[in-house]
mmCIF file of C-alpha atoms and ligand atoms in Angstrom:
data_model
loop_
_atom_site.group_PDB
_atom_site.id
_atom_site.type_symbol
_atom_site.label_atom_id
_atom_site.label_comp_id
_atom_site.label_asym_id
_atom_site.label_seq_id
_atom_site.Cartn_x
_atom_site.Cartn_y
_atom_site.Cartn_z
ATOM 1 C CA UNK A 1 22.834 12.768 -8.275
ATOM 2 C CA UNK A 2 23.311 14.556 -4.612
ATOM 3 C CA UNK A 3 25.921 12.239 -2.749
ATOM 4 C CA UNK A 4 23.749 12.475 0.380
ATOM 5 C CA UNK A 5 21.008 10.637 -1.450
ATOM 6 C CA UNK A 6 23.405 7.810 -2.589
ATOM 7 C CA UNK A 7 25.562 7.166 0.567
ATOM 8 C CA UNK A 8 26.520 3.504 -0.295
ATOM 9 C CA UNK A 9 26.551 2.073 -3.777
ATOM 10 C CA UNK A 10 23.939 -0.059 -5.160
ATOM 11 C CA UNK A 11 26.165 -3.161 -5.250
ATOM 12 C CA UNK A 12 27.431 -2.390 -1.698
ATOM 13 C CA UNK A 13 23.954 -2.508 -0.357
ATOM 14 C CA UNK A 14 23.002 -5.375 -2.440
ATOM 15 C CA UNK A 15 25.757 -7.106 -0.931
ATOM 16 C CA UNK A 16 24.547 -6.547 2.561
ATOM 17 C CA UNK A 17 21.383 -8.065 1.224
ATOM 18 C CA UNK A 18 23.004 -11.002 -0.178
ATOM 19 C CA UNK A 19 25.035 -11.187 3.529
ATOM 20 C CA UNK A 20 21.708 -11.377 5.253
ATOM 21 C CA UNK A 21 20.630 -14.760 3.075
ATOM 22 C CA UNK A 22 20.226 -16.702 6.284
ATOM 23 C CA UNK A 23 18.253 -14.274 8.212
ATOM 24 C CA UNK A 24 16.157 -13.403 5.138
ATOM 25 C CA UNK A 25 15.449 -17.413 4.696
ATOM 26 C CA UNK A 26 14.173 -17.244 8.374
ATOM 27 C CA UNK A 27 11.531 -14.101 7.552
ATOM 28 C CA UNK A 28 10.328 -16.004 4.644
ATOM 29 C CA UNK A 29 10.030 -19.195 6.820
ATOM 30 C CA UNK A 30 7.958 -17.132 9.188
ATOM 31 C CA UNK A 31 6.087 -15.671 6.537
ATOM 32 C CA UNK A 32 4.943 -18.915 5.068
ATOM 33 C CA UNK A 33 4.031 -20.298 8.617
ATOM 34 C CA UNK A 34 1.499 -17.257 9.270
ATOM 35 C CA UNK A 35 0.414 -16.807 5.516
ATOM 36 C CA UNK A 36 -3.197 -17.764 4.553
ATOM 37 C CA UNK A 37 -3.452 -19.627 1.212
ATOM 38 C CA UNK A 38 -6.489 -18.471 -0.179
ATOM 39 C CA UNK A 39 -7.789 -17.641 -3.859
ATOM 40 C CA UNK A 40 -10.184 -14.840 -4.983
ATOM 41 C CA UNK A 41 -12.772 -17.279 -6.317
ATOM 42 C CA UNK A 42 -13.156 -18.598 -2.464
ATOM 43 C CA UNK A 43 -14.113 -14.894 -1.633
ATOM 44 C CA UNK A 44 -16.572 -13.722 -4.811
ATOM 45 C CA UNK A 45 -17.959 -16.098 -7.037
ATOM 46 C CA UNK A 46 -21.528 -15.563 -8.425
ATOM 47 C CA UNK A 47 -20.743 -17.600 -11.759
ATOM 48 C CA UNK A 48 -23.475 -20.251 -10.993
ATOM 49 C CA UNK A 49 -27.121 -19.620 -12.148
ATOM 50 C CA UNK A 50 -28.531 -20.528 -8.801
ATOM 51 C CA UNK A 51 -26.437 -17.709 -7.581
ATOM 52 C CA UNK A 52 -28.267 -14.975 -9.565
ATOM 53 C CA UNK A 53 -30.633 -14.052 -6.356
ATOM 54 C CA UNK A 54 -27.573 -13.778 -4.293
ATOM 55 C CA UNK A 55 -26.009 -11.684 -6.910
ATOM 56 C CA UNK A 56 -29.124 -9.180 -6.893
ATOM 57 C CA UNK A 57 -28.910 -8.843 -3.362
ATOM 58 C CA UNK A 58 -25.059 -7.960 -3.387
ATOM 59 C CA UNK A 59 -26.068 -5.157 -6.114
ATOM 60 C CA UNK A 60 -28.833 -4.012 -3.908
ATOM 61 C CA UNK A 61 -26.625 -3.655 -1.115
ATOM 62 C CA UNK A 62 -23.675 -2.387 -3.040
ATOM 63 C CA UNK A 63 -26.093 0.447 -4.415
ATOM 64 C CA UNK A 64 -26.372 1.848 -0.953
ATOM 65 C CA UNK A 65 -22.862 1.946 -0.035
ATOM 66 C CA UNK A 66 -21.752 5.302 1.110
ATOM 67 C CA UNK A 67 -19.854 7.109 -1.940
ATOM 68 C CA UNK A 68 -16.710 7.670 -0.011
ATOM 69 C CA UNK A 69 -16.218 4.123 0.613
ATOM 70 C CA UNK A 70 -16.575 3.358 -3.369
ATOM 71 C CA UNK A 71 -13.820 6.146 -4.048
ATOM 72 C CA UNK A 72 -11.520 4.292 -1.325
ATOM 73 C CA UNK A 73 -12.261 0.675 -3.086
ATOM 74 C CA UNK A 74 -11.440 2.333 -6.594
ATOM 75 C CA UNK A 75 -8.164 4.121 -5.224
ATOM 76 C CA UNK A 76 -6.966 0.919 -3.212
ATOM 77 C CA UNK A 77 -7.879 -1.360 -6.230
ATOM 78 C CA UNK A 78 -6.170 0.635 -8.616
ATOM 79 C CA UNK A 79 -3.130 0.730 -6.442
ATOM 80 C CA UNK A 80 -3.240 -3.066 -6.154
ATOM 81 C CA UNK A 81 -3.312 -3.267 -10.006
ATOM 82 C CA UNK A 82 -0.310 -1.317 -10.258
ATOM 83 C CA UNK A 83 1.509 -4.681 -9.545
ATOM 84 C CA UNK A 84 3.605 -4.786 -12.868
ATOM 85 C CA UNK A 85 5.184 -1.501 -11.821
ATOM 86 C CA UNK A 86 5.933 -2.812 -8.297
ATOM 87 C CA UNK A 87 7.437 -6.207 -9.425
ATOM 88 C CA UNK A 88 9.550 -4.668 -11.942
ATOM 89 C CA UNK A 89 10.879 -2.262 -9.615
ATOM 90 C CA UNK A 90 11.413 -4.503 -6.613
ATOM 91 C CA UNK A 91 13.008 -7.289 -8.992
ATOM 92 C CA UNK A 92 15.458 -4.312 -10.005
ATOM 93 C CA UNK A 93 16.281 -3.414 -6.528
ATOM 94 C CA UNK A 94 16.853 -6.897 -4.652
ATOM 95 C CA UNK A 95 19.264 -8.206 -6.966
ATOM 96 C CA UNK A 96 19.464 -11.879 -8.670
ATOM 97 C CA UNK A 97 20.317 -13.766 -5.578
ATOM 98 C CA UNK A 98 17.766 -16.872 -5.215
ATOM 99 C CA UNK A 99 16.358 -16.076 -1.979
ATOM 100 C CA UNK A 100 15.550 -12.679 -2.689
ATOM 101 C CA UNK A 101 14.031 -13.819 -5.907
ATOM 102 C CA UNK A 102 11.993 -16.297 -3.885
ATOM 103 C CA UNK A 103 10.321 -13.706 -1.664
ATOM 104 C CA UNK A 104 9.666 -11.808 -4.971
ATOM 105 C CA UNK A 105 7.706 -14.446 -6.574
ATOM 106 C CA UNK A 106 5.807 -15.193 -3.527
ATOM 107 C CA UNK A 107 4.954 -11.636 -2.891
ATOM 108 C CA UNK A 108 3.924 -10.967 -6.342
ATOM 109 C CA UNK A 109 1.548 -14.237 -6.255
ATOM 110 C CA UNK A 110 -0.020 -12.992 -2.977
ATOM 111 C CA UNK A 111 -0.421 -9.492 -4.085
ATOM 112 C CA UNK A 112 -1.905 -10.409 -7.489
ATOM 113 C CA UNK A 113 -4.579 -11.890 -5.671
ATOM 114 C CA UNK A 114 -5.571 -8.715 -4.154
ATOM 115 C CA UNK A 115 -6.415 -6.854 -7.668
ATOM 116 C CA UNK A 116 -8.015 -9.877 -8.521
ATOM 117 C CA UNK A 117 -10.662 -10.214 -5.880
ATOM 118 C CA UNK A 118 -11.435 -6.409 -5.608
ATOM 119 C CA UNK A 119 -11.925 -6.609 -9.435
ATOM 120 C CA UNK A 120 -14.098 -9.598 -9.433
ATOM 121 C CA UNK A 121 -16.103 -7.930 -6.431
ATOM 122 C CA UNK A 122 -16.317 -4.345 -8.413
ATOM 123 C CA UNK A 123 -17.702 -6.007 -11.080
ATOM 124 C CA UNK A 124 -20.311 -8.378 -9.623
ATOM 125 C CA UNK A 125 -21.410 -5.597 -7.326
ATOM 126 C CA UNK A 126 -21.656 -3.457 -10.202
ATOM 127 C CA UNK A 127 -19.952 -0.691 -8.059
ATOM 128 C CA UNK A 128 -18.600 1.610 -11.094
ATOM 129 C CA UNK A 129 -19.776 2.955 -14.427
ATOM 130 C CA UNK A 130 -19.242 0.094 -16.731
ATOM 131 C CA UNK A 131 -15.665 0.531 -18.389
ATOM 132 C CA UNK A 132 -14.113 3.087 -16.135
ATOM 133 C CA UNK A 133 -12.039 0.938 -14.090
ATOM 134 C CA UNK A 134 -10.360 -0.473 -17.252
ATOM 135 C CA UNK A 135 -9.692 3.072 -18.278
ATOM 136 C CA UNK A 136 -8.172 4.171 -15.214
ATOM 137 C CA UNK A 137 -6.266 0.953 -14.950
ATOM 138 C CA UNK A 138 -4.702 1.076 -18.337
ATOM 139 C CA UNK A 139 -3.816 4.949 -18.142
ATOM 140 C CA UNK A 140 -1.855 4.060 -14.952
ATOM 141 C CA UNK A 141 -0.285 1.172 -16.313
ATOM 142 C CA UNK A 142 0.587 3.040 -19.371
ATOM 143 C CA UNK A 143 1.800 6.417 -17.278
ATOM 144 C CA UNK A 144 4.141 4.189 -15.212
ATOM 145 C CA UNK A 145 5.499 4.398 -12.077
ATOM 146 C CA UNK A 146 9.181 5.516 -10.964
ATOM 147 C CA UNK A 147 9.869 6.673 -7.759
ATOM 148 C CA UNK A 148 12.920 8.238 -6.631
ATOM 149 C CA UNK A 149 14.726 5.175 -5.066
ATOM 150 C CA UNK A 150 18.085 6.193 -6.681
ATOM 151 C CA UNK A 151 18.989 2.489 -7.146
ATOM 152 C CA UNK A 152 18.918 1.849 -3.610
ATOM 153 C CA UNK A 153 17.818 -1.506 -2.004
ATOM 154 C CA UNK A 154 17.687 -0.018 1.347
ATOM 155 C CA UNK A 155 15.375 2.524 0.175
ATOM 156 C CA UNK A 156 13.116 0.037 -1.152
ATOM 157 C CA UNK A 157 12.903 -1.783 2.165
ATOM 158 C CA UNK A 158 11.878 1.326 3.804
ATOM 159 C CA UNK A 159 9.412 2.578 1.357
ATOM 160 C CA UNK A 160 8.040 -1.129 1.288
ATOM 161 C CA UNK A 161 7.724 -1.258 5.093
ATOM 162 C CA UNK A 162 5.735 1.946 5.100
ATOM 163 C CA UNK A 163 3.615 1.417 2.352
ATOM 164 C CA UNK A 164 2.386 -2.060 3.290
ATOM 165 C CA UNK A 165 1.327 -0.745 6.425
ATOM 166 C CA UNK A 166 -0.549 1.997 4.811
ATOM 167 C CA UNK A 167 -2.306 -0.227 2.419
ATOM 168 C CA UNK A 168 -2.940 -2.104 5.432
ATOM 169 C CA UNK A 169 -4.637 0.609 7.439
ATOM 170 C CA UNK A 170 -6.479 1.684 4.213
ATOM 171 C CA UNK A 171 -7.918 -1.686 3.387
ATOM 172 C CA UNK A 172 -8.752 -2.068 7.197
ATOM 173 C CA UNK A 173 -10.746 1.196 7.706
ATOM 174 C CA UNK A 174 -12.532 0.896 4.238
ATOM 175 C CA UNK A 175 -13.681 -2.627 5.579
ATOM 176 C CA UNK A 176 -14.657 -0.858 9.008
ATOM 177 C CA UNK A 177 -16.833 1.508 7.402
ATOM 178 C CA UNK A 178 -18.245 -1.035 4.863
ATOM 179 C CA UNK A 179 -19.119 -3.513 7.500
ATOM 180 C CA UNK A 180 -22.400 -2.251 8.780
ATOM 181 C CA UNK A 181 -23.976 -2.021 5.012
ATOM 182 C CA UNK A 182 -21.780 -4.873 2.866
ATOM 183 C CA UNK A 183 -20.635 -7.570 4.847
ATOM 184 C CA UNK A 184 -18.837 -9.403 1.575
ATOM 185 C CA UNK A 185 -16.759 -6.164 1.193
ATOM 186 C CA UNK A 186 -15.664 -6.197 4.613
ATOM 187 C CA UNK A 187 -14.611 -9.752 4.369
ATOM 188 C CA UNK A 188 -12.980 -9.194 1.279
ATOM 189 C CA UNK A 189 -10.953 -6.024 2.639
ATOM 190 C CA UNK A 190 -10.198 -7.598 5.984
ATOM 191 C CA UNK A 191 -8.456 -10.735 4.071
ATOM 192 C CA UNK A 192 -6.524 -8.149 2.411
ATOM 193 C CA UNK A 193 -5.522 -6.127 5.198
ATOM 194 C CA UNK A 194 -4.248 -9.574 6.906
ATOM 195 C CA UNK A 195 -1.949 -9.975 3.894
ATOM 196 C CA UNK A 196 -0.687 -6.474 3.956
ATOM 197 C CA UNK A 197 0.234 -6.850 7.685
ATOM 198 C CA UNK A 198 2.474 -10.190 7.084
ATOM 199 C CA UNK A 199 4.068 -8.158 4.040
ATOM 200 C CA UNK A 200 4.931 -5.360 6.484
ATOM 201 C CA UNK A 201 6.373 -7.604 9.020
ATOM 202 C CA UNK A 202 8.837 -9.161 6.257
ATOM 203 C CA UNK A 203 9.760 -5.767 4.982
ATOM 204 C CA UNK A 204 10.205 -4.237 8.273
ATOM 205 C CA UNK A 205 12.382 -7.040 9.803
ATOM 206 C CA UNK A 206 14.386 -6.966 6.347
ATOM 207 C CA UNK A 207 14.942 -3.280 6.481
ATOM 208 C CA UNK A 208 16.227 -3.972 10.224
ATOM 209 C CA UNK A 209 19.074 -6.319 8.706
ATOM 210 C CA UNK A 210 20.214 -3.380 6.728
ATOM 211 C CA UNK A 211 19.891 -1.062 9.780
ATOM 212 C CA UNK A 212 21.983 -3.414 11.978
ATOM 213 C CA UNK A 213 24.635 -4.017 9.160
ATOM 214 C CA UNK A 214 24.899 -0.618 7.662
ATOM 215 C CA UNK A 215 23.252 1.932 10.253
ATOM 216 C CA UNK A 216 24.348 5.238 8.638
ATOM 217 C CA UNK A 217 23.244 4.393 5.018
ATOM 218 C CA UNK A 218 20.103 2.956 6.385
ATOM 219 C CA UNK A 219 19.276 5.879 8.376
ATOM 220 C CA UNK A 220 19.799 8.197 5.258
ATOM 221 C CA UNK A 221 17.780 5.910 2.905
ATOM 222 C CA UNK A 222 14.870 5.941 5.390
ATOM 223 C CA UNK A 223 15.020 9.824 5.983
ATOM 224 C CA UNK A 224 14.806 10.206 2.222
ATOM 225 C CA UNK A 225 11.374 8.304 1.879
ATOM 226 C CA UNK A 226 9.558 8.462 4.965
ATOM 227 C CA UNK A 227 8.675 12.177 5.139
ATOM 228 C CA UNK A 228 6.601 12.304 2.064
ATOM 229 C CA UNK A 229 5.945 8.918 1.125
ATOM 230 C CA UNK A 230 4.887 9.082 -2.773
ATOM 231 C CA UNK A 231 2.146 6.862 -2.928
ATOM 232 C CA UNK A 232 1.668 4.615 -6.026
ATOM 233 C CA UNK A 233 -1.140 6.158 -8.166
ATOM 234 C CA UNK A 234 0.130 9.645 -8.406
ATOM 235 C CA UNK A 235 -0.413 9.698 -11.979
ATOM 236 C CA UNK A 236 -4.096 8.244 -11.914
ATOM 237 C CA UNK A 237 -6.708 10.856 -13.210
ATOM 238 C CA UNK A 238 -8.647 12.218 -9.960
ATOM 239 C CA UNK A 239 -5.639 10.578 -7.785
ATOM 240 C CA UNK A 240 -5.920 13.951 -5.492
ATOM 241 C CA UNK A 241 -9.393 14.070 -5.074
ATOM 242 C CA UNK A 242 -9.552 10.514 -4.232
ATOM 243 C CA UNK A 243 -6.910 10.819 -1.753
ATOM 244 C CA UNK A 244 -8.827 13.698 -0.126
ATOM 245 C CA UNK A 245 -11.963 11.880 0.074
ATOM 246 C CA UNK A 246 -10.056 8.901 1.830
ATOM 247 C CA UNK A 247 -8.349 11.618 4.450
ATOM 248 C CA UNK A 248 -11.897 13.047 5.154
ATOM 249 C CA UNK A 249 -13.550 9.821 5.638
ATOM 250 C CA UNK A 250 -10.865 8.651 7.877
ATOM 251 C CA UNK A 251 -9.590 5.760 5.615
ATOM 252 C CA UNK A 252 -6.195 7.318 5.071
ATOM 253 C CA UNK A 253 -4.310 10.650 5.327
ATOM 254 C CA UNK A 254 -1.582 12.086 7.129
ATOM 255 C CA UNK A 255 -2.947 11.503 10.596
ATOM 256 C CA UNK A 256 -2.968 7.573 9.970
ATOM 257 C CA UNK A 257 0.456 8.190 8.108
ATOM 258 C CA UNK A 258 1.809 9.909 11.260
ATOM 259 C CA UNK A 259 0.607 6.807 13.571
ATOM 260 C CA UNK A 260 2.293 4.186 11.418
ATOM 261 C CA UNK A 261 5.543 6.290 11.199
ATOM 262 C CA UNK A 262 5.992 6.447 14.997
ATOM 263 C CA UNK A 263 4.788 2.863 15.092
ATOM 264 C CA UNK A 264 7.548 1.882 12.585
ATOM 265 C CA UNK A 265 10.278 4.048 14.308
ATOM 266 C CA UNK A 266 9.672 2.342 17.486
ATOM 267 C CA UNK A 267 9.750 -1.016 15.916
ATOM 268 C CA UNK A 268 13.154 -0.263 14.487
ATOM 269 C CA UNK A 269 14.206 1.604 17.972
ATOM 270 C CA UNK A 270 15.375 4.594 15.513
ATOM 271 C CA UNK A 271 16.016 6.661 18.764
ATOM 272 C CA UNK A 272 18.701 4.351 19.907
ATOM 273 C CA UNK A 273 20.617 3.976 16.711
ATOM 274 C CA UNK A 274 24.142 5.398 16.996
ATOM 275 C CA UNK A 275 25.415 6.378 13.479
ATOM 276 C CA UNK A 276 29.058 7.061 13.037
ATOM 277 C CA UNK A 277 28.631 10.132 10.961
ATOM 278 C CA UNK A 278 26.911 13.350 11.376
ATOM 279 C CA UNK A 279 24.799 13.255 8.661
ATOM 280 C CA UNK A 280 23.457 10.153 9.773
ATOM 281 C CA UNK A 281 22.879 11.488 13.057
ATOM 282 C CA UNK A 282 20.884 14.616 11.545
ATOM 283 C CA UNK A 283 18.639 11.904 9.675
ATOM 284 C CA UNK A 284 17.822 10.005 12.656
ATOM 285 C CA UNK A 285 16.886 13.105 14.725
ATOM 286 C CA UNK A 286 14.752 14.627 11.629
ATOM 287 C CA UNK A 287 13.192 10.921 11.507
ATOM 288 C CA UNK A 288 12.214 11.118 15.236
ATOM 289 C CA UNK A 289 10.712 14.685 14.788
ATOM 290 C CA UNK A 290 8.950 13.395 12.098
ATOM 291 C CA UNK A 291 5.535 11.895 13.638
ATOM 292 C CA UNK A 292 5.218 15.580 15.287
ATOM 293 C CA UNK A 293 5.600 17.190 12.101
ATOM 294 C CA UNK A 294 3.070 14.920 10.389
ATOM 295 C CA UNK A 295 0.644 15.381 12.986
ATOM 296 C CA UNK A 296 0.952 19.252 12.994
ATOM 297 C CA UNK A 297 -0.080 18.768 9.208
ATOM 298 C CA UNK A 298 -2.966 16.454 10.029
ATOM 299 C CA UNK A 299 -4.269 19.284 12.473
ATOM 300 C CA UNK A 300 -3.963 21.892 9.567
ATOM 301 C CA UNK A 301 -5.609 20.208 7.044
ATOM 302 C CA UNK A 302 -8.741 19.092 9.511
ATOM 303 C CA UNK A 303 -8.896 23.123 10.026
ATOM 304 C CA UNK A 304 -8.943 23.956 6.448
ATOM 305 C CA UNK A 305 -12.488 24.138 4.689
ATOM 306 C CA UNK A 306 -13.445 20.776 4.018
ATOM 307 C CA UNK A 307 -14.648 19.278 0.655
ATOM 308 C CA UNK A 308 -18.465 18.929 0.976
ATOM 309 C CA UNK A 309 -19.026 17.322 -2.388
ATOM 310 C CA UNK A 310 -17.106 15.685 -5.215
ATOM 311 C CA UNK A 311 -17.661 14.321 -8.642
ATOM 312 C CA UNK A 312 -16.097 11.352 -9.942
ATOM 313 C CA UNK A 313 -16.992 9.744 -13.742
ATOM 314 C CA UNK A 314 -16.614 6.480 -12.229
ATOM 315 C CA UNK A 315 -19.323 6.583 -9.813
ATOM 316 C CA UNK A 316 -22.795 5.568 -10.941
ATOM 317 C CA UNK A 317 -24.102 8.604 -9.343
ATOM 318 C CA UNK A 318 -21.082 10.770 -10.200
ATOM 319 C CA UNK A 319 -21.838 13.588 -7.628
ATOM 320 C CA UNK A 320 -21.961 12.790 -3.972
ATOM 321 C CA UNK A 321 -21.905 14.356 -0.688
ATOM 322 C CA UNK A 322 -19.367 13.705 1.857
ATOM 323 C CA UNK A 323 -21.157 12.433 5.224
HETATM 324 FE FE1 LIG B 1 -1.903 -5.781 -1.777
HETATM 325 FE FE1 LIG B 2 1.173 -6.090 0.183
#
């Protein structure tokens, strides 16, 4: 392994996380004070016979949803359904200390309801071809998800900080696009976006603890993941096309990623961090230049010839035009 990518050994980073236990406990307390205790069945449940008319109305509304919204729901749902991968990787990276295990359990329980409520919605709204979601989910879980975190707890915290915000933005933008046509989908996705915002707040401030205790190593780890966030789901069949649809629909792409990276760098005051070594100083400077680089990439993509139609086997209408 390249030594620049492993500036502090796994055990040393774990020790920093363990030493931060009182501050982590305070972050969990803050999260618990603001979290919503909700369950999927409170948002989506058409199981009683007298709800059959409402179920038909839901399907009528869902039939008219813009295909780009359905594609976004599929990609974001599959991402949520990758939870077994995320639970394993996070557990491997935060150690066995009780406070971190407490967080991992609570986070997993909260994330599990995301996939569940989206799945219930997709089934009841008859959003996709029968069986298509099951196959994609099975294949995603079977293919695995192994990002290059190099056994670094700091890299995990940097990644999850950015990823939670990305998921929040993606759910919130899909909710916004769905709002006029399908209020139940808007309500479900807005609820998820609220959870993701609180998860982001935890991970971001947990990463700030690492940054304060061990700035050189934390900067190097952040600089290793931020330029190209490897989104979970890259192994899903059709992932690139789904991501392209999301970008063109204004749900999530380099433009949105540039904004959240900029906001995160400001939150951590990365420009003011004074590392000890020259390598970490270069990493800090590269991070500060990143939002402009990502915005330039977004400009280039927007000037490229745009995809006009796309085809997905999971869509009931298969072929659809982007509007
Ligand atoms: Fe989630
Ligand atoms: Fe989350």
